[in-house]
Amino acid sequence: MHSLRSLCTYLLLIATAAVVMTANPTSSHIFSCTGGSLYFTAHPTDIFLYQNPSLFHELYVYKCVTTVVFTSGDRGIVGNHSRSLEQGMEAAYSWMSGDNETWQTSTLRIGESDLKLSTHSEAFNMQIVYLRLPDGGPAGRGYEVHNRESLRKLYRGDIETIATTDGNATYTLESLKDLVAAILLESNATNVRVLDYKTGVPDDEDARYAGSFARRFDSNLNGLSLDFKRKVAAFFKYAEYDEHMCQSYDECLKYLKDDVQHRLFQDHDVLYAAEALEREYYVS
């Protein structure tokens, strides 16, 4: 889905964060669980397309899973759309773990940042941190509603700061690195889950700079396998809350094959959902 260049960018962020962690420790026990796996994902959609069924297997065995979502994934749409996408994530996590869909949202203080944290009311092994940075769009140019700000522009130095969509925080590149460092420290994760890829096929720039995700690999999930069925079911549980996403596997296939959809859906997570659903991603 993306180039090796974006992986290097992300590794640079992690390396910088590791240095910061040793110099600026924060308070402990701010998460409901620690250890386990820490997932970084660019948009709410991405974790179901590119980091599953690995995610399913960890939730199913009640492993501590902390997920950090960099952007709102709102595709430049104002209103409650981005919160609906967050609720879709939570509903899909509940389905994968076999729990009810009762989640609670609180404010999480890490360093100088106030973040939105969603935790399950009963299953304390899963928690989602929403950074709510603006969706940059496929080319990373940003949307007018968010003052054309994007992660790509921040990394390239085209802008000095980026503001969250809820207006609660503004980050420089350095302060965003510091935030990632603090999350790494507080989560005490055994595994940091970031997908690698070796292809130069261009796509959404948020994912280039938030992490690394694959696309152009041969399908390797058997359509009759349990992992394929679980991945598809979890994705469409999320999609119930995303009105701009295809709502069935057949519909996703239609979008992939119909060139007209390129004019209707500029975000590639919609266009290539069927391709991603056919792949098995185990990450470490």
mmCIF file of C-alpha atoms in Angstrom:
data_model
loop_
_atom_site.group_PDB
_atom_site.id
_atom_site.type_symbol
_atom_site.label_atom_id
_atom_site.label_comp_id
_atom_site.label_asym_id
_atom_site.label_seq_id
_atom_site.Cartn_x
_atom_site.Cartn_y
_atom_site.Cartn_z
ATOM 1 C CA MET A 1 0.000 0.000 0.000
ATOM 2 C CA HIS A 2 2.861 2.332 0.655
ATOM 3 C CA SER A 3 6.603 2.758 0.130
ATOM 4 C CA LEU A 4 9.579 1.825 2.270
ATOM 5 C CA ARG A 5 10.162 5.521 2.784
ATOM 6 C CA SER A 6 7.186 5.734 5.119
ATOM 7 C CA LEU A 7 8.474 2.858 7.226
ATOM 8 C CA CYS A 8 11.750 4.728 7.677
ATOM 9 C CA THR A 9 9.832 7.813 8.732
ATOM 10 C CA TYR A 10 7.937 5.858 11.337
ATOM 11 C CA LEU A 11 11.058 4.159 12.638
ATOM 12 C CA LEU A 12 12.646 7.572 12.986
ATOM 13 C CA LEU A 13 9.736 8.629 15.164
ATOM 14 C CA ILE A 14 10.053 5.529 17.315
ATOM 15 C CA ALA A 15 13.821 5.925 17.648
ATOM 16 C CA THR A 16 13.421 9.524 18.708
ATOM 17 C CA ALA A 17 10.713 8.499 21.139
ATOM 18 C CA ALA A 18 12.982 5.930 22.757
ATOM 19 C CA VAL A 19 15.513 8.639 23.555
ATOM 20 C CA VAL A 20 12.855 10.942 24.961
ATOM 21 C CA MET A 21 11.433 8.210 27.170
ATOM 22 C CA THR A 22 14.605 7.868 29.170
ATOM 23 C CA ALA A 23 14.717 11.585 29.840
ATOM 24 C CA ASN A 24 11.053 12.356 30.503
ATOM 25 C CA PRO A 25 9.255 9.603 32.414
ATOM 26 C CA THR A 26 5.581 10.181 33.183
ATOM 27 C CA SER A 27 3.223 8.914 35.849
ATOM 28 C CA SER A 28 2.411 5.212 35.987
ATOM 29 C CA HIS A 29 -0.788 3.153 35.877
ATOM 30 C CA ILE A 30 -2.807 5.462 33.659
ATOM 31 C CA PHE A 31 -4.062 2.580 31.501
ATOM 32 C CA SER A 32 -6.520 -0.113 32.561
ATOM 33 C CA CYS A 33 -3.981 -2.736 31.450
ATOM 34 C CA THR A 34 -0.305 -2.681 30.524
ATOM 35 C CA GLY A 35 2.025 -4.974 28.631
ATOM 36 C CA GLY A 36 0.680 -7.001 25.739
ATOM 37 C CA SER A 37 0.526 -5.301 22.353
ATOM 38 C CA LEU A 38 0.475 -1.663 21.309
ATOM 39 C CA TYR A 39 -1.064 -0.996 17.884
ATOM 40 C CA PHE A 40 -0.473 2.210 15.925
ATOM 41 C CA THR A 41 -2.994 2.884 13.166
ATOM 42 C CA ALA A 42 -3.583 5.904 10.937
ATOM 43 C CA HIS A 43 -7.384 5.744 10.653
ATOM 44 C CA PRO A 44 -10.134 3.762 12.386
ATOM 45 C CA THR A 45 -10.560 1.687 9.214
ATOM 46 C CA ASP A 46 -6.940 0.616 8.890
ATOM 47 C CA ILE A 47 -6.662 -1.705 11.852
ATOM 48 C CA PHE A 48 -9.444 -3.941 10.504
ATOM 49 C CA LEU A 49 -8.097 -4.012 6.972
ATOM 50 C CA TYR A 50 -4.369 -4.296 7.606
ATOM 51 C CA GLN A 51 -3.817 -5.498 11.181
ATOM 52 C CA ASN A 52 -6.260 -8.358 11.369
ATOM 53 C CA PRO A 53 -6.628 -11.301 12.098
ATOM 54 C CA SER A 54 -3.648 -10.699 14.400
ATOM 55 C CA LEU A 55 -5.781 -8.275 16.409
ATOM 56 C CA PHE A 56 -8.611 -10.794 16.685
ATOM 57 C CA HIS A 57 -6.377 -13.521 18.078
ATOM 58 C CA GLU A 58 -4.984 -11.215 20.758
ATOM 59 C CA LEU A 59 -8.370 -9.923 21.864
ATOM 60 C CA TYR A 60 -9.854 -13.413 21.845
ATOM 61 C CA VAL A 61 -7.346 -14.672 24.424
ATOM 62 C CA TYR A 62 -7.849 -11.580 26.591
ATOM 63 C CA LYS A 63 -4.396 -10.167 25.917
ATOM 64 C CA CYS A 64 -3.847 -6.513 26.811
ATOM 65 C CA VAL A 65 -4.317 -4.529 23.593
ATOM 66 C CA THR A 66 -3.751 -0.774 23.451
ATOM 67 C CA THR A 67 -4.566 0.939 20.166
ATOM 68 C CA VAL A 68 -3.458 4.444 19.194
ATOM 69 C CA VAL A 69 -5.435 6.009 16.339
ATOM 70 C CA PHE A 70 -3.582 8.963 14.832
ATOM 71 C CA THR A 71 -6.291 10.663 12.759
ATOM 72 C CA SER A 72 -10.044 11.064 12.877
ATOM 73 C CA GLY A 73 -10.437 9.346 9.509
ATOM 74 C CA ASP A 74 -13.347 11.692 8.826
ATOM 75 C CA ARG A 75 -12.509 12.231 5.123
ATOM 76 C CA GLY A 76 -13.038 15.955 5.631
ATOM 77 C CA ILE A 77 -16.642 15.561 6.785
ATOM 78 C CA VAL A 78 -17.698 17.726 9.725
ATOM 79 C CA GLY A 79 -20.217 16.880 12.420
ATOM 80 C CA ASN A 80 -20.424 13.639 14.382
ATOM 81 C CA HIS A 81 -19.022 11.461 11.599
ATOM 82 C CA SER A 82 -15.627 10.948 13.257
ATOM 83 C CA ARG A 83 -17.203 9.933 16.575
ATOM 84 C CA SER A 84 -19.330 7.435 14.679
ATOM 85 C CA LEU A 85 -16.141 5.886 13.265
ATOM 86 C CA GLU A 86 -14.752 5.612 16.792
ATOM 87 C CA GLN A 87 -17.937 3.891 17.916
ATOM 88 C CA GLY A 88 -17.538 1.522 14.987
ATOM 89 C CA MET A 89 -14.070 0.583 16.210
ATOM 90 C CA GLU A 90 -15.423 -0.088 19.677
ATOM 91 C CA ALA A 91 -18.303 -2.204 18.361
ATOM 92 C CA ALA A 92 -15.910 -4.309 16.277
ATOM 93 C CA TYR A 93 -13.539 -4.774 19.222
ATOM 94 C CA SER A 94 -16.492 -5.926 21.320
ATOM 95 C CA TRP A 95 -17.470 -8.418 18.635
ATOM 96 C CA MET A 96 -13.948 -9.831 18.382
ATOM 97 C CA SER A 97 -13.613 -10.216 22.147
ATOM 98 C CA GLY A 98 -17.116 -11.612 22.630
ATOM 99 C CA ASP A 99 -18.167 -8.816 24.988
ATOM 100 C CA ASN A 100 -21.062 -6.368 25.022
ATOM 101 C CA GLU A 101 -20.769 -2.994 23.297
ATOM 102 C CA THR A 102 -20.666 -0.866 26.442
ATOM 103 C CA TRP A 103 -17.705 1.504 26.341
ATOM 104 C CA GLN A 104 -16.855 4.591 28.331
ATOM 105 C CA THR A 105 -14.838 7.599 27.206
ATOM 106 C CA SER A 106 -12.591 9.579 29.517
ATOM 107 C CA THR A 107 -9.835 12.155 29.307
ATOM 108 C CA LEU A 108 -6.347 10.712 29.568
ATOM 109 C CA ARG A 109 -3.535 13.007 30.670
ATOM 110 C CA ILE A 110 -0.142 12.059 29.234
ATOM 111 C CA GLY A 111 2.605 14.616 29.647
ATOM 112 C CA GLU A 112 1.115 17.919 28.520
ATOM 113 C CA SER A 113 -1.605 16.321 26.392
ATOM 114 C CA ASP A 114 -5.235 15.537 27.162
ATOM 115 C CA LEU A 115 -6.293 12.576 25.029
ATOM 116 C CA LYS A 116 -9.543 10.732 24.551
ATOM 117 C CA LEU A 117 -9.406 7.204 25.934
ATOM 118 C CA SER A 118 -12.127 4.617 25.387
ATOM 119 C CA THR A 119 -12.219 1.592 27.655
ATOM 120 C CA HIS A 120 -14.660 -1.272 27.853
ATOM 121 C CA SER A 121 -16.928 -1.324 30.885
ATOM 122 C CA GLU A 122 -16.134 -4.963 31.684
ATOM 123 C CA ALA A 123 -13.233 -6.142 29.512
ATOM 124 C CA PHE A 124 -10.268 -4.227 30.896
ATOM 125 C CA ASN A 125 -7.803 -5.740 28.430
ATOM 126 C CA MET A 126 -8.698 -3.416 25.532
ATOM 127 C CA GLN A 127 -8.328 0.341 25.315
ATOM 128 C CA ILE A 128 -8.267 2.812 22.442
ATOM 129 C CA VAL A 129 -6.482 6.176 22.453
ATOM 130 C CA TYR A 130 -7.760 8.690 19.907
ATOM 131 C CA LEU A 131 -5.301 11.431 18.951
ATOM 132 C CA ARG A 132 -7.926 12.953 16.624
ATOM 133 C CA LEU A 133 -5.475 14.571 14.248
ATOM 134 C CA PRO A 134 -7.018 15.733 10.959
ATOM 135 C CA ASP A 135 -7.480 13.254 8.140
ATOM 136 C CA GLY A 136 -5.018 14.310 5.447
ATOM 137 C CA GLY A 137 -6.722 12.588 2.524
ATOM 138 C CA PRO A 138 -5.091 10.191 0.047
ATOM 139 C CA ALA A 139 -2.472 12.702 -1.150
ATOM 140 C CA GLY A 140 -1.769 14.196 2.265
ATOM 141 C CA ARG A 141 -2.903 17.653 1.177
ATOM 142 C CA GLY A 142 -5.480 17.907 3.934
ATOM 143 C CA TYR A 143 -9.054 19.096 3.826
ATOM 144 C CA GLU A 144 -10.310 22.661 3.847
ATOM 145 C CA VAL A 145 -12.393 22.021 6.958
ATOM 146 C CA HIS A 146 -9.150 21.241 8.833
ATOM 147 C CA ASN A 147 -7.183 24.169 7.378
ATOM 148 C CA ARG A 148 -5.422 21.781 4.991
ATOM 149 C CA GLU A 149 -3.345 20.371 7.838
ATOM 150 C CA SER A 150 -1.987 16.822 7.625
ATOM 151 C CA LEU A 151 0.634 14.508 9.105
ATOM 152 C CA ARG A 152 2.494 14.570 5.803
ATOM 153 C CA LYS A 153 2.827 18.339 5.898
ATOM 154 C CA LEU A 154 3.968 18.254 9.522
ATOM 155 C CA TYR A 155 6.715 15.698 8.795
ATOM 156 C CA ARG A 156 7.882 17.518 5.696
ATOM 157 C CA GLY A 157 8.050 20.835 7.515
ATOM 158 C CA ASP A 158 5.346 22.409 5.349
ATOM 159 C CA ILE A 159 3.479 23.350 8.534
ATOM 160 C CA GLU A 160 4.884 23.949 12.005
ATOM 161 C CA THR A 161 1.889 22.715 13.988
ATOM 162 C CA ILE A 162 -1.150 20.510 13.595
ATOM 163 C CA ALA A 163 -4.366 20.926 15.597
ATOM 164 C CA THR A 164 -6.707 18.143 16.662
ATOM 165 C CA THR A 165 -10.168 18.050 15.133
ATOM 166 C CA ASP A 166 -11.802 18.629 18.520
ATOM 167 C CA GLY A 167 -9.639 21.702 19.128
ATOM 168 C CA ASN A 168 -8.241 20.350 22.388
ATOM 169 C CA ALA A 169 -4.567 20.207 21.404
ATOM 170 C CA THR A 170 -1.982 21.518 18.967
ATOM 171 C CA TYR A 171 1.240 19.626 18.268
ATOM 172 C CA THR A 172 4.596 20.374 16.748
ATOM 173 C CA LEU A 173 6.571 17.514 15.245
ATOM 174 C CA GLU A 174 8.682 17.307 18.383
ATOM 175 C CA SER A 175 5.737 17.371 20.780
ATOM 176 C CA LEU A 176 4.016 14.635 18.778
ATOM 177 C CA LYS A 177 7.150 12.502 19.054
ATOM 178 C CA ASP A 178 7.216 13.184 22.785
ATOM 179 C CA LEU A 179 3.606 12.069 23.044
ATOM 180 C CA VAL A 180 4.313 8.792 21.250
ATOM 181 C CA ALA A 181 7.274 8.301 23.577
ATOM 182 C CA ALA A 182 5.097 8.745 26.637
ATOM 183 C CA ILE A 183 2.469 6.328 25.330
ATOM 184 C CA LEU A 184 5.158 3.728 24.660
ATOM 185 C CA LEU A 185 6.447 4.136 28.189
ATOM 186 C CA GLU A 186 3.069 4.069 29.903
ATOM 187 C CA SER A 187 1.751 1.095 27.950
ATOM 188 C CA ASN A 188 4.810 -1.004 28.808
ATOM 189 C CA ALA A 189 3.980 -3.010 25.697
ATOM 190 C CA THR A 190 5.807 -6.233 24.932
ATOM 191 C CA ASN A 191 5.036 -5.873 21.220
ATOM 192 C CA VAL A 192 4.591 -2.749 19.099
ATOM 193 C CA ARG A 193 2.392 -3.637 16.143
ATOM 194 C CA VAL A 194 3.350 -1.823 12.937
ATOM 195 C CA LEU A 195 2.965 -3.355 9.490
ATOM 196 C CA ASP A 196 5.902 -3.452 7.083
ATOM 197 C CA TYR A 197 5.636 -3.319 3.328
ATOM 198 C CA LYS A 198 8.083 -3.327 0.414
ATOM 199 C CA THR A 199 5.993 -1.847 -2.353
ATOM 200 C CA GLY A 200 6.133 1.593 -3.909
ATOM 201 C CA VAL A 201 2.435 1.791 -4.747
ATOM 202 C CA PRO A 202 1.288 5.222 -3.538
ATOM 203 C CA ASP A 203 -1.744 5.650 -1.361
ATOM 204 C CA ASP A 204 -3.063 7.553 1.622
ATOM 205 C CA GLU A 205 -0.373 9.796 3.079
ATOM 206 C CA ASP A 206 -1.621 9.592 6.680
ATOM 207 C CA ALA A 207 -0.697 5.931 6.788
ATOM 208 C CA ARG A 208 2.672 6.753 5.229
ATOM 209 C CA TYR A 209 3.558 8.843 8.224
ATOM 210 C CA ALA A 210 1.605 7.155 11.009
ATOM 211 C CA GLY A 211 2.790 3.638 10.199
ATOM 212 C CA SER A 212 3.371 1.156 7.414
ATOM 213 C CA PHE A 213 0.707 -0.931 5.738
ATOM 214 C CA ALA A 214 0.752 -3.415 2.853
ATOM 215 C CA ARG A 215 -1.463 -3.729 -0.193
ATOM 216 C CA ARG A 216 0.055 -5.253 -3.295
ATOM 217 C CA PHE A 217 0.552 -8.800 -2.097
ATOM 218 C CA ASP A 218 -1.196 -11.897 -3.328
ATOM 219 C CA SER A 219 -4.343 -12.891 -1.473
ATOM 220 C CA ASN A 220 -3.534 -15.504 1.142
ATOM 221 C CA LEU A 221 -6.703 -15.888 3.197
ATOM 222 C CA ASN A 222 -8.857 -18.774 2.050
ATOM 223 C CA GLY A 223 -12.406 -17.536 1.566
ATOM 224 C CA LEU A 224 -13.680 -20.496 3.575
ATOM 225 C CA SER A 225 -11.235 -20.151 6.477
ATOM 226 C CA LEU A 226 -12.324 -19.058 9.936
ATOM 227 C CA ASP A 227 -9.776 -16.240 9.943
ATOM 228 C CA PHE A 228 -11.229 -14.797 6.737
ATOM 229 C CA LYS A 229 -14.773 -15.007 8.087
ATOM 230 C CA ARG A 230 -13.741 -13.399 11.374
ATOM 231 C CA LYS A 231 -11.852 -10.614 9.654
ATOM 232 C CA VAL A 232 -14.754 -9.860 7.329
ATOM 233 C CA ALA A 233 -17.296 -9.961 10.162
ATOM 234 C CA ALA A 234 -15.254 -7.603 12.342
ATOM 235 C CA PHE A 235 -14.739 -5.179 9.471
ATOM 236 C CA PHE A 236 -18.416 -4.985 8.601
ATOM 237 C CA LYS A 237 -19.325 -4.563 12.252
ATOM 238 C CA TYR A 238 -17.150 -1.443 12.096
ATOM 239 C CA ALA A 239 -18.631 -0.474 8.710
ATOM 240 C CA GLU A 240 -22.114 -0.265 10.238
ATOM 241 C CA TYR A 241 -20.926 3.025 11.736
ATOM 242 C CA ASP A 242 -19.169 4.293 8.596
ATOM 243 C CA GLU A 243 -21.781 5.439 6.099
ATOM 244 C CA HIS A 244 -19.171 6.000 3.382
ATOM 245 C CA MET A 245 -17.775 2.466 3.574
ATOM 246 C CA CYS A 246 -19.009 -0.506 1.555
ATOM 247 C CA GLN A 247 -21.392 -2.546 3.689
ATOM 248 C CA SER A 248 -20.882 -6.044 2.293
ATOM 249 C CA TYR A 249 -18.091 -8.045 0.715
ATOM 250 C CA ASP A 250 -19.897 -8.082 -2.630
ATOM 251 C CA GLU A 251 -20.316 -4.313 -2.502
ATOM 252 C CA CYS A 252 -16.602 -3.894 -1.732
ATOM 253 C CA LEU A 253 -15.756 -6.086 -4.734
ATOM 254 C CA LYS A 254 -17.973 -3.910 -6.905
ATOM 255 C CA TYR A 255 -16.116 -0.767 -5.800
ATOM 256 C CA LEU A 256 -12.800 -2.429 -6.590
ATOM 257 C CA LYS A 257 -13.873 -3.369 -10.115
ATOM 258 C CA ASP A 258 -15.849 -0.243 -11.009
ATOM 259 C CA ASP A 259 -13.683 2.664 -12.174
ATOM 260 C CA VAL A 260 -16.597 5.032 -11.634
ATOM 261 C CA GLN A 261 -16.088 4.656 -7.901
ATOM 262 C CA HIS A 262 -12.776 6.478 -8.182
ATOM 263 C CA ARG A 263 -14.780 9.622 -8.758
ATOM 264 C CA LEU A 264 -17.175 8.885 -5.918
ATOM 265 C CA PHE A 265 -14.733 7.669 -3.288
ATOM 266 C CA GLN A 266 -11.344 9.326 -3.269
ATOM 267 C CA ASP A 267 -10.165 7.474 -0.161
ATOM 268 C CA HIS A 268 -8.496 4.189 -1.030
ATOM 269 C CA ASP A 269 -9.651 2.429 2.128
ATOM 270 C CA VAL A 270 -13.057 2.269 0.437
ATOM 271 C CA LEU A 271 -11.789 1.365 -3.016
ATOM 272 C CA TYR A 272 -9.478 -1.432 -1.926
ATOM 273 C CA ALA A 273 -11.284 -2.858 1.089
ATOM 274 C CA ALA A 274 -12.003 -6.128 -0.725
ATOM 275 C CA GLU A 275 -8.309 -6.632 -1.537
ATOM 276 C CA ALA A 276 -7.224 -6.009 2.035
ATOM 277 C CA LEU A 277 -9.872 -8.313 3.459
ATOM 278 C CA GLU A 278 -8.422 -11.188 1.438
ATOM 279 C CA ARG A 279 -5.022 -10.933 3.097
ATOM 280 C CA GLU A 280 -3.741 -12.356 6.310
ATOM 281 C CA TYR A 281 -1.636 -9.958 8.327
ATOM 282 C CA TYR A 282 0.247 -11.270 11.312
ATOM 283 C CA VAL A 283 2.450 -8.503 12.610
ATOM 284 C CA SER A 284 5.174 -8.201 15.207
#
